[in-house]
Coordinates of C-alpha atoms in Angstrom, one line a residue:
Chain A
M1 CA 0.0 0.0 0.0
G2 CA 2.8 2.3 0.8
T3 CA 4.2 1.8 -2.7
T4 CA 0.8 2.7 -4.2
E5 CA 0.7 5.8 -2.2
S6 CA 4.2 6.9 -3.1
K7 CA 3.4 6.5 -6.8
S8 CA 0.2 8.5 -6.6
P9 CA 0.9 12.2 -7.3
T10 CA 0.5 14.3 -4.2
G11 CA -0.6 17.2 -6.4
E12 CA -3.6 15.3 -7.5
L13 CA -4.7 14.7 -3.9
S14 CA -4.1 18.4 -3.0
K15 CA -6.2 19.4 -6.0
W16 CA -8.9 17.0 -4.9
I17 CA -8.9 18.4 -1.3
A18 CA -8.8 22.0 -2.5
G19 CA -11.8 21.3 -4.8
R20 CA -13.7 19.6 -2.1
L21 CA -13.0 22.5 0.3
L22 CA -14.1 25.1 -2.2
R23 CA -17.3 23.2 -2.9
A24 CA -17.8 22.8 0.9
L25 CA -17.5 26.5 1.5
A26 CA -20.0 27.2 -1.2
T27 CA -22.4 24.6 0.2
C28 CA -22.0 26.1 3.7
F29 CA -22.7 29.6 2.4
L30 CA -25.9 28.5 0.7
A31 CA -26.9 26.4 3.7
S32 CA -26.5 29.3 6.0
I33 CA -28.8 31.4 3.8
L34 CA -31.4 28.6 3.9
L35 CA -31.1 28.2 7.7
F36 CA -31.5 32.0 8.1
A37 CA -34.6 32.0 5.9
L38 CA -36.0 29.1 7.8
V39 CA -35.5 30.9 11.2
Q40 CA -37.1 34.0 9.8
A41 CA -40.1 32.1 8.6
L42 CA -40.9 30.8 12.1
P43 CA -44.1 32.2 13.4
G44 CA -43.5 35.0 16.0
D45 CA -40.1 36.4 17.0
A46 CA -38.1 37.1 20.1
A47 CA -39.8 40.5 20.5
T48 CA -43.2 39.0 20.5
N49 CA -42.0 36.3 23.0
I50 CA -40.9 38.8 25.6
A51 CA -43.2 41.8 25.0
G52 CA -46.2 40.2 23.4
K53 CA -48.5 40.9 26.4
G54 CA -47.6 44.6 26.4
G55 CA -49.4 45.3 23.2
E56 CA -48.3 46.0 19.6
E57 CA -46.5 49.3 20.4
L58 CA -44.2 47.7 22.9
V59 CA -43.6 44.8 20.6
A60 CA -42.6 47.3 17.8
Q61 CA -40.3 49.2 20.2
T62 CA -38.6 45.9 21.4
R63 CA -38.3 44.8 17.8
A64 CA -36.5 48.1 16.9
K65 CA -34.3 47.7 19.9
M66 CA -33.3 44.2 18.9
G67 CA -32.7 45.3 15.3
L68 CA -35.5 43.0 14.0
D69 CA -37.2 45.9 12.2
Q70 CA -34.4 45.8 9.6
P71 CA -34.9 43.9 6.3
A72 CA -34.0 40.2 6.6
W73 CA -31.2 40.4 3.9
Q74 CA -29.6 43.3 5.8
R75 CA -29.6 41.3 9.1
Y76 CA -28.1 38.3 7.2
L77 CA -25.3 40.4 5.8
T78 CA -24.6 41.9 9.3
W79 CA -24.4 38.4 10.7
L80 CA -22.2 37.2 7.9
T81 CA -19.7 40.1 8.1
G82 CA -19.6 39.7 11.9
T83 CA -19.0 36.0 11.6
F84 CA -16.1 36.5 9.2
K85 CA -14.5 38.7 11.9
G86 CA -15.1 36.0 14.5
D87 CA -18.1 37.8 16.1
F88 CA -21.3 35.9 16.3
G89 CA -23.2 38.9 17.7
T90 CA -25.3 39.1 20.9
T91 CA -28.4 37.3 22.0
L92 CA -31.7 39.1 21.3
V93 CA -33.3 38.9 24.8
T94 CA -30.4 39.0 27.3
N95 CA -27.9 40.9 25.1
K96 CA -25.1 38.5 26.0
E97 CA -22.3 37.6 23.6
V98 CA -23.4 34.5 21.6
S99 CA -19.9 33.1 21.8
S100 CA -20.1 33.1 25.7
V101 CA -23.6 31.6 25.6
I102 CA -22.5 28.6 23.4
E103 CA -19.1 28.1 25.2
V104 CA -20.5 25.7 27.8
P105 CA -22.7 23.7 25.5
I106 CA -19.8 23.3 23.1
A107 CA -17.5 22.0 25.9
S108 CA -20.3 19.7 27.2
T109 CA -21.1 18.2 23.8
T110 CA -17.5 17.8 22.9
A111 CA -16.8 16.0 26.2
V112 CA -19.7 13.5 25.5
A113 CA -18.5 13.1 21.8
I114 CA -15.0 12.2 23.0
I115 CA -16.3 9.7 25.5
V116 CA -18.6 8.1 22.9
M117 CA -15.9 8.0 20.3
A118 CA -13.6 6.3 22.8
L119 CA -16.2 3.7 23.6
L120 CA -16.9 3.1 19.9
I121 CA -13.2 2.6 19.2
L122 CA -12.5 0.5 22.3
I123 CA -15.6 -1.6 22.5
T124 CA -17.9 -1.4 19.4
V125 CA -15.2 -1.7 16.7
P126 CA -13.3 -4.7 18.2
V127 CA -16.6 -6.6 18.9
A128 CA -17.9 -5.8 15.4
V129 CA -14.6 -6.9 13.8
W130 CA -14.7 -10.1 15.8
A131 CA -18.4 -10.6 14.8
G132 CA -17.5 -10.0 11.1
A133 CA -14.7 -12.5 11.3
K134 CA -17.0 -15.1 12.9
R135 CA -20.1 -14.3 10.9
K136 CA -21.5 -17.8 11.1
S137 CA -21.3 -18.1 15.0
K138 CA -24.5 -17.8 17.0
V139 CA -23.1 -15.0 19.1
S140 CA -22.2 -12.9 16.0
Q141 CA -25.7 -13.5 14.6
A142 CA -27.3 -12.5 17.8
L143 CA -25.2 -9.3 18.1
S144 CA -26.1 -8.4 14.5
A145 CA -29.9 -9.0 15.1
T146 CA -29.6 -6.8 18.3
S147 CA -28.0 -4.0 16.3
V148 CA -30.6 -4.2 13.6
T149 CA -33.4 -4.1 16.2
L150 CA -31.8 -1.3 18.1
S151 CA -31.2 0.8 15.0
A152 CA -35.0 0.8 14.3
V153 CA -35.8 2.2 17.8
P154 CA -36.2 6.0 17.8
E155 CA -33.5 7.8 19.8
F156 CA -36.0 9.1 22.3
A157 CA -37.1 5.6 23.0
V158 CA -33.5 4.4 23.6
A159 CA -32.9 7.4 25.9
I160 CA -36.2 6.9 27.8
F161 CA -35.5 3.2 28.4
V162 CA -32.0 3.9 29.7
L163 CA -33.3 6.7 31.9
A164 CA -36.1 4.5 33.2
V165 CA -33.8 1.6 34.0
L166 CA -30.7 3.5 35.4
A167 CA -32.4 6.6 36.9
H168 CA -35.9 5.7 37.9
W169 CA -35.8 2.0 38.7
T170 CA -32.3 1.2 39.9
R171 CA -31.4 4.8 40.9
L172 CA -27.8 4.3 39.8
L173 CA -27.7 7.6 38.0
P174 CA -29.4 11.0 38.6
V175 CA -32.6 11.7 36.5
L176 CA -31.3 15.1 35.3
S177 CA -27.8 15.1 33.6
T178 CA -27.3 18.8 34.5
P179 CA -24.0 19.8 36.2
G180 CA -25.8 22.5 38.3
P181 CA -25.8 26.3 38.1
G182 CA -22.4 27.8 37.4
N183 CA -20.7 24.3 37.1
S184 CA -19.2 22.7 34.0
V185 CA -19.7 19.1 33.2
W186 CA -16.2 18.3 34.5
D187 CA -17.2 19.7 38.0
N188 CA -19.9 17.0 38.1
P189 CA -18.8 14.3 35.7
I190 CA -21.6 11.9 36.7
C191 CA -23.9 14.0 34.4
L192 CA -21.8 12.8 31.4
V193 CA -22.7 9.1 32.0
M194 CA -26.3 9.0 30.9
P195 CA -26.0 11.0 27.5
S196 CA -22.7 9.1 26.7
L197 CA -24.3 5.7 27.3
C198 CA -27.4 6.5 25.2
L199 CA -25.4 7.9 22.3
W200 CA -23.0 5.0 22.4
L201 CA -25.8 2.5 22.2
I202 CA -27.4 4.5 19.3
C203 CA -24.1 4.9 17.4
S204 CA -23.1 1.3 18.0
A205 CA -26.3 0.0 16.6
S206 CA -25.7 2.2 13.5
I207 CA -22.1 1.2 12.7
F208 CA -22.0 -2.3 14.1
R209 CA -23.8 -4.0 11.1
R210 CA -21.8 -2.0 8.6
I211 CA -18.4 -3.0 10.1
V212 CA -19.6 -6.6 10.2
A213 CA -20.5 -6.4 6.5
L214 CA -17.1 -4.7 5.7
I215 CA -15.1 -7.4 7.5
D216 CA -17.1 -10.2 6.0
T217 CA -16.4 -8.8 2.5
Y218 CA -12.7 -8.7 3.2
A219 CA -12.8 -12.2 4.8
R220 CA -13.9 -13.5 1.4
A221 CA -11.1 -11.7 -0.5
P222 CA -8.5 -13.9 -2.2
F223 CA -5.5 -12.5 -0.4
V224 CA -7.1 -13.4 3.0
R225 CA -8.0 -16.9 1.7
E226 CA -4.5 -17.3 0.5
A227 CA -3.1 -16.3 3.9
E228 CA -5.4 -18.8 5.6
L229 CA -4.4 -21.6 3.2
A230 CA -0.7 -20.7 3.8
G231 CA -1.3 -22.0 7.4
L232 CA -1.4 -18.7 9.2
S233 CA -3.6 -18.7 12.3
K234 CA -6.9 -16.9 12.2
P235 CA -5.9 -14.1 14.6
V236 CA -2.7 -13.4 12.6
V237 CA -4.7 -13.3 9.3
L238 CA -7.2 -10.9 11.0
L239 CA -4.7 -8.6 12.5
R240 CA -1.9 -8.6 9.8
H241 CA -3.9 -9.0 6.6
L242 CA -7.6 -8.2 7.0
L243 CA -7.6 -5.3 9.4
P244 CA -5.0 -3.1 7.7
S245 CA -7.2 -3.2 4.6
A246 CA -10.5 -2.6 6.3
I247 CA -9.2 0.1 8.7
Y248 CA -10.0 3.0 6.2
G249 CA -13.6 1.8 5.8
I250 CA -14.0 1.7 9.6
G251 CA -12.4 5.1 9.9
Q252 CA -14.8 6.4 7.3
L253 CA -17.8 5.1 9.4
L254 CA -16.4 6.7 12.5
A255 CA -15.8 10.1 10.7
Q256 CA -19.4 10.0 9.5
T257 CA -20.5 9.6 13.2
V258 CA -18.9 12.9 14.3
P259 CA -21.6 15.3 12.9
Y260 CA -24.3 13.3 14.6
L261 CA -22.5 13.3 17.9
L262 CA -22.2 17.1 17.8
G263 CA -25.5 18.2 16.3
G264 CA -27.8 15.2 16.1
A265 CA -27.7 14.4 19.8
V266 CA -30.5 16.9 20.5
V267 CA -33.1 14.2 21.3
V268 CA -30.8 12.4 23.9
E269 CA -29.8 15.8 25.3
T270 CA -33.4 16.8 25.7
V271 CA -34.5 13.6 27.4
T272 CA -31.5 13.6 29.8
S273 CA -31.7 17.4 30.3
F274 CA -28.0 17.6 29.3
P275 CA -27.0 21.2 28.5
G276 CA -25.3 20.4 25.1
L277 CA -25.2 22.0 21.7
G278 CA -28.3 20.3 20.4
Y279 CA -30.4 21.1 23.5
T280 CA -29.3 24.8 23.2
L281 CA -30.1 24.8 19.5
V282 CA -33.7 23.6 20.0
S283 CA -34.2 26.0 23.0
S284 CA -32.9 28.8 20.8
I285 CA -35.3 27.8 18.0
N286 CA -38.2 27.8 20.5
Q287 CA -37.2 31.2 21.9
R288 CA -36.6 32.6 18.3
E289 CA -33.0 33.5 19.3
S290 CA -31.8 33.7 15.7
P291 CA -28.1 34.8 16.4
T292 CA -27.6 31.7 18.6
V293 CA -29.3 29.4 16.1
M294 CA -27.1 30.7 13.3
A295 CA -23.9 30.4 15.3
I296 CA -24.6 26.8 16.4
G297 CA -25.9 26.0 12.8
L298 CA -22.7 27.3 11.3
I299 CA -20.5 25.3 13.7
L300 CA -22.4 22.1 13.0
M301 CA -22.4 22.7 9.2
L302 CA -18.6 23.3 9.2
T303 CA -18.0 20.2 11.4
T304 CA -20.2 18.2 9.0
V305 CA -18.3 19.4 6.0
V306 CA -14.9 18.6 7.6
A307 CA -16.0 15.2 8.8
F308 CA -17.6 14.2 5.4
T309 CA -14.5 15.4 3.5
L310 CA -12.3 13.3 5.9
A311 CA -14.7 10.4 5.4
D312 CA -14.6 10.8 1.6
L313 CA -10.8 11.0 1.7
L314 CA -10.7 7.7 3.7
G315 CA -13.3 6.4 1.2
K316 CA -11.0 7.2 -1.7
R317 CA -8.2 5.2 0.0
Q318 CA -10.7 2.4 0.6
E319 CA -11.7 2.4 -3.1
R320 CA -8.0 2.0 -4.1
I321 CA -7.6 -0.9 -1.8
E322 CA -10.8 -2.5 -3.0
A323 CA -9.7 -2.1 -6.6
V324 CA -6.5 -4.1 -5.7
V325 CA -8.5 -6.6 -3.6
Chain B
M1 CA -37.1 -15.0 -0.7
K2 CA -36.2 -16.7 2.6
R3 CA -38.8 -18.1 4.9
S4 CA -37.8 -15.7 7.7
T5 CA -38.2 -12.7 5.4
K6 CA -41.7 -13.9 4.5
I7 CA -42.6 -14.4 8.2
L8 CA -41.3 -10.9 9.1
G9 CA -43.2 -9.5 6.2
V10 CA -46.4 -11.0 7.5
I11 CA -45.8 -9.7 11.0
T12 CA -45.1 -6.2 9.6
L13 CA -48.3 -6.3 7.6
V14 CA -50.4 -7.6 10.5
I15 CA -49.0 -4.8 12.9
G16 CA -49.5 -2.2 10.2
G17 CA -53.1 -3.4 9.5
L18 CA -54.0 -3.5 13.2
T19 CA -52.6 0.0 13.7
A20 CA -54.7 1.2 10.8
I21 CA -58.0 -0.3 12.0
A22 CA -57.4 0.3 15.8
P23 CA -59.1 3.7 16.0
W24 CA -62.5 2.1 15.1
F25 CA -62.3 0.2 18.4
A26 CA -60.9 3.0 20.6
D27 CA -64.2 4.1 22.1
R28 CA -64.8 0.6 23.5
F29 CA -62.1 1.4 26.1
G30 CA -63.4 4.8 27.1
D31 CA -63.3 8.4 25.9
P32 CA -59.6 9.3 25.1
K33 CA -60.2 13.0 25.8
R34 CA -62.1 12.9 29.1
S35 CA -60.4 13.0 32.5
I36 CA -61.9 10.4 34.7
A37 CA -59.1 9.7 37.2
T38 CA -56.2 11.5 39.0
S39 CA -52.9 12.1 37.2
F40 CA -50.9 8.9 36.4
D41 CA -53.4 6.7 38.2
T42 CA -52.9 3.0 37.6
G43 CA -55.5 0.3 36.6
G44 CA -58.2 1.4 34.2
P45 CA -58.9 -0.1 30.7
L46 CA -56.5 -2.9 29.8
G47 CA -54.5 -2.1 33.0
L48 CA -52.7 0.7 31.2
G49 CA -53.8 3.4 33.6
F50 CA -54.2 7.1 33.1
D51 CA -52.1 9.9 31.7
Y52 CA -51.0 13.3 33.2
L53 CA -54.6 14.7 32.9
G54 CA -56.2 11.5 34.2
R55 CA -57.4 10.4 30.7
P56 CA -57.4 6.6 30.0
I57 CA -54.3 5.4 28.1
A58 CA -55.9 2.4 26.2
P59 CA -58.2 4.4 23.9
Q60 CA -55.5 6.9 23.2
L61 CA -53.2 4.1 22.3
F62 CA -55.8 2.6 19.9
E63 CA -56.5 6.0 18.3
G64 CA -52.9 7.3 18.0
G65 CA -51.1 5.1 15.5
R66 CA -53.1 5.4 12.3
A67 CA -52.2 9.1 11.6
L68 CA -48.5 8.5 12.2
L69 CA -48.5 5.3 10.0
L70 CA -50.4 6.8 7.1
A71 CA -48.4 10.1 7.2
A72 CA -45.1 8.1 7.2
L73 CA -46.3 5.9 4.4
A74 CA -47.3 8.9 2.3
A75 CA -44.0 10.6 3.0
A76 CA -42.0 7.5 2.1
V77 CA -43.9 6.9 -1.1
L78 CA -43.5 10.5 -2.2
S79 CA -39.9 10.5 -1.3
Q80 CA -39.2 7.3 -3.2
L81 CA -41.1 8.5 -6.3
V82 CA -39.2 11.8 -6.4
G83 CA -35.9 10.3 -5.2
L84 CA -36.1 7.6 -7.9
G85 CA -36.7 10.2 -10.6
M86 CA -33.9 12.4 -9.4
G87 CA -31.5 9.5 -9.0
L88 CA -32.1 8.2 -12.5
W89 CA -31.9 11.7 -13.8
M90 CA -28.5 12.2 -12.2
A91 CA -27.3 8.7 -13.2
A92 CA -28.1 9.5 -16.8
K93 CA -26.1 12.7 -16.4
S94 CA -29.0 14.7 -17.8
I95 CA -29.1 18.5 -18.0
G96 CA -29.0 20.2 -14.7
S97 CA -28.0 17.2 -12.7
P98 CA -24.8 18.8 -11.2
A99 CA -26.9 21.7 -10.0
L100 CA -29.5 19.3 -8.5
R101 CA -26.9 17.3 -6.7
F102 CA -25.4 20.6 -5.3
G103 CA -28.8 21.7 -4.1
L104 CA -29.4 18.4 -2.4
D105 CA -26.0 18.7 -0.7
V106 CA -27.0 22.1 0.7
L107 CA -30.1 20.5 2.1
L108 CA -28.1 17.7 3.6
L109 CA -25.9 20.1 5.5
I110 CA -28.6 21.5 7.8
P111 CA -29.3 19.1 10.6
A112 CA -32.6 17.3 9.6
I113 CA -34.0 17.7 13.0
V114 CA -33.7 21.5 12.8
T115 CA -35.3 21.8 9.4
S116 CA -38.1 19.4 10.4
L117 CA -38.7 21.1 13.7
I118 CA -39.0 24.5 12.0
A119 CA -41.2 23.0 9.4
F120 CA -43.4 21.5 12.2
Y121 CA -43.8 24.9 13.8
L122 CA -44.5 26.5 10.4
A123 CA -47.2 23.8 9.6
G124 CA -49.0 24.8 12.8
S125 CA -51.8 22.4 13.6
N126 CA -51.8 20.9 10.2
L127 CA -50.1 17.5 10.8
Y128 CA -50.1 16.4 7.2
A129 CA -48.0 19.4 6.1
V130 CA -45.0 17.5 7.6
I131 CA -45.4 14.8 4.8
P132 CA -43.8 16.8 2.0
I133 CA -41.2 18.2 4.4
T134 CA -40.2 14.7 5.5
A135 CA -40.2 13.6 1.9
V136 CA -37.9 16.5 0.9
L137 CA -35.5 15.8 3.8
T138 CA -35.0 12.2 2.8
L139 CA -34.4 13.1 -0.9
P140 CA -30.6 13.6 -0.6
F141 CA -30.3 10.0 0.6
S142 CA -32.8 8.3 -1.6
S143 CA -31.6 10.1 -4.8
R144 CA -28.0 9.1 -4.0
Y145 CA -29.0 5.5 -3.4
Y146 CA -30.9 5.2 -6.7
Q147 CA -28.1 7.0 -8.6
A148 CA -25.5 4.5 -7.2
N149 CA -27.8 1.6 -8.1
A150 CA -28.7 2.9 -11.6
E151 CA -25.2 3.9 -12.8
P152 CA -23.9 0.4 -13.5
L153 CA -27.2 -0.5 -15.3
L154 CA -26.9 2.5 -17.6
R155 CA -23.5 1.3 -18.7
S156 CA -25.0 -2.1 -19.5
G157 CA -25.9 -3.3 -23.0
F158 CA -29.7 -3.5 -22.7
Y159 CA -30.0 0.2 -21.9
Q160 CA -27.6 1.3 -24.6
H161 CA -29.5 -1.0 -27.0
A162 CA -32.8 0.7 -26.2
L163 CA -31.3 4.1 -26.9
V164 CA -29.8 3.0 -30.2
A165 CA -33.2 1.5 -31.1
G166 CA -34.6 5.0 -30.9
D167 CA -36.1 5.2 -27.3
S168 CA -35.7 8.5 -25.5
V169 CA -33.7 8.5 -22.3
A170 CA -36.9 8.8 -20.2
V171 CA -38.6 5.8 -22.0
A172 CA -35.4 3.7 -21.8
L173 CA -35.1 4.4 -18.1
V174 CA -38.8 3.5 -17.4
R175 CA -38.9 0.4 -19.6
E176 CA -35.4 -1.0 -19.1
V177 CA -33.9 0.3 -15.8
I178 CA -36.8 0.6 -13.3
P179 CA -38.0 -3.0 -13.6
V180 CA -34.4 -4.2 -12.7
L181 CA -34.4 -1.9 -9.7
K182 CA -37.5 -3.6 -8.2
R183 CA -35.6 -5.1 -5.2
P184 CA -33.6 -2.0 -4.3
I185 CA -36.8 0.1 -4.5
L186 CA -38.6 -2.3 -2.1
T187 CA -35.6 -2.2 0.3
D188 CA -35.3 1.6 0.2
L189 CA -39.1 2.0 0.6
G190 CA -38.9 0.0 3.8
Y191 CA -36.0 2.1 5.2
S192 CA -37.8 5.2 4.0
I193 CA -41.0 4.3 6.0
I194 CA -38.9 3.6 9.1
G195 CA -37.0 6.9 8.6
A196 CA -40.3 8.8 8.2
V197 CA -41.9 7.3 11.3
Y198 CA -38.6 8.0 13.1
L199 CA -38.5 11.7 12.0
M200 CA -42.2 12.4 12.5
A201 CA -42.2 10.8 15.9
T202 CA -39.0 12.6 17.0
V203 CA -40.3 16.0 15.8
S204 CA -43.6 15.5 17.5
F205 CA -41.8 14.4 20.7
L206 CA -39.5 17.5 20.7
G207 CA -42.2 19.9 19.4
S208 CA -44.8 18.9 21.9
A209 CA -43.0 20.9 24.6
A210 CA -43.8 24.0 22.8
D211 CA -47.0 23.1 20.9
T212 CA -50.0 20.9 21.4
A213 CA -49.9 19.7 17.8
G214 CA -48.2 16.5 16.7
F215 CA -48.8 12.8 16.3
L216 CA -50.5 11.3 19.4
W217 CA -48.1 8.4 20.2
P218 CA -44.9 10.5 20.5
R219 CA -46.8 13.3 22.2
M220 CA -48.1 10.7 24.8
V221 CA -44.5 9.7 25.4
S222 CA -43.3 13.3 25.9
D223 CA -46.3 14.4 28.0
N224 CA -46.2 11.4 30.3
L225 CA -42.5 11.1 30.8
A226 CA -42.6 13.1 34.0
G227 CA -44.9 10.4 35.6
I228 CA -42.9 7.4 34.5
E229 CA -42.5 6.3 38.2
L230 CA -46.2 6.6 39.0
N231 CA -47.6 4.9 35.9
P232 CA -44.8 3.6 33.6
W233 CA -47.4 2.4 31.0
A234 CA -48.5 5.9 30.2
C235 CA -45.1 6.5 28.7
L236 CA -43.9 3.0 27.8
A237 CA -47.1 1.7 26.0
P238 CA -46.9 4.3 23.2
L239 CA -43.1 3.9 23.1
L240 CA -43.5 0.2 22.5
A241 CA -46.2 0.8 20.0
I242 CA -43.9 3.0 17.9
M243 CA -41.2 0.3 18.2
A244 CA -43.7 -2.3 17.1
L245 CA -44.1 -0.3 13.8
T246 CA -40.4 0.1 13.1
V247 CA -38.6 -3.0 14.5
P248 CA -40.2 -5.8 12.5
L249 CA -40.1 -3.7 9.3
N250 CA -36.4 -3.0 9.8
L251 CA -35.7 -6.7 10.5
M252 CA -37.6 -7.6 7.3
V253 CA -35.8 -5.0 5.2
D254 CA -32.5 -6.2 6.6
S255 CA -33.4 -9.8 5.8
L256 CA -34.5 -8.7 2.3
G257 CA -31.0 -7.1 1.8
G258 CA -29.4 -10.3 2.9
D259 CA -31.5 -12.3 0.4
E260 CA -30.3 -9.8 -2.3
L261 CA -26.6 -10.4 -1.4
E262 CA -27.0 -14.2 -1.4

């Protein structure tokens, strides 16, 4: 493989990455316009939310104070130019810096994402690799059936079952995964357990079956069969011949999980009352806090773009290996 | 088709059929809208107890699945029809296909839950307005799937032969390619139904905190979560009902995929 890589022109790869990044930037720009338009289309706004009971005149005054009386395109341009300078603006109701409002949710979600990714790498991937190598065994088939079943269960159902068992019935964990006022998740790390466990189960169900299929495909490849026929033991064939080829495909699956862990965890965060990025995003939508929605939306879009580009890069590597295989 | 796939298919159809006809029997177990007990009281019809407003759970359970199932079916069929058309269009490298792919990529970038939640609020009390939104949100996936499945077929002899014989691209696609894609269409339709139930249930679950609209089963889960220790069935019964819709279908589609590989 190393030889194949050294033969491939680095310039071609750089060109591919540059092209992908340019396309990604254009996609992000258009997606930000779409997100802004969607937020503007929501019924009511932050001014109506806080001054609605005071009558139309007070609402109009509040709206002017918040800058919501300006045309939408002008507000989008203000947000865009500010963002380019690294300034996400201020929240509409409390007038706090958006960057300081999202600081704690980013740290909390990142902490959970790191824990889940570690669990996936340390537990899910090895078990799935084993299950793929032993596809015909009863345990492997049972694990696959469990993952298919679990992947059809909505996230809120998984989170509620975990909450019911660990918090309500056995009382092993607190019902609310909140660190308490003024505390970060690291001050009260027990609040990381419930969301991490739920997300690990959900992500494991999603990637387990695909890793099993990937390993099974490679296990049938001629070079693996030849290694087995040459008398090498099964663990040696798995570790020295099969895994090095399948590792890029596994990496691709893990990279695709990152955007979900950062932005898609909203349901789990809501059920467990964990103050993460998704939870803050949904609260901001409900409160019509457009600057916060746009800031979190942009962070999630950029993360998605980077993760998918990385996944595609690994996918290209995988395609080259598959072509040889 | 394997015997296990057929059995799972029958189970899926029976559960779907029961969900569709259940509302006709709901009033046999009481009035789903009338409070007749204290919050989260136990006992009552079928032993499922009462919800946060003291209304019986059993008639709500019987009533609540049909709308979710039919809306998910409609969204899945709509998504498959448009996704298939778009996928074939892009596979045939027809005019405008790069722009179409780019547009779908833009849509893919915004978290689906955000788009669908905003759409749910925009739709107000009209539940069925979420059907086209759900269909649109699944388009980037279904179109990619069909494009990937159709591309090798378009390079094959029978499609080229049809074009040489004078068929237009559209006619050749409908006559020569779509019949071959029967199994992938069936598989993706299954996943699409699961995805639609999943998305609609999740949006109703999240949205019910701020709105009284939404599909009944997920709303029951959300509204009765606080009383899970007093009457677990108020929350768990609709949860299990949603799972009964998606799990056998997923197992069947997975088994169907296995048949295809074999």
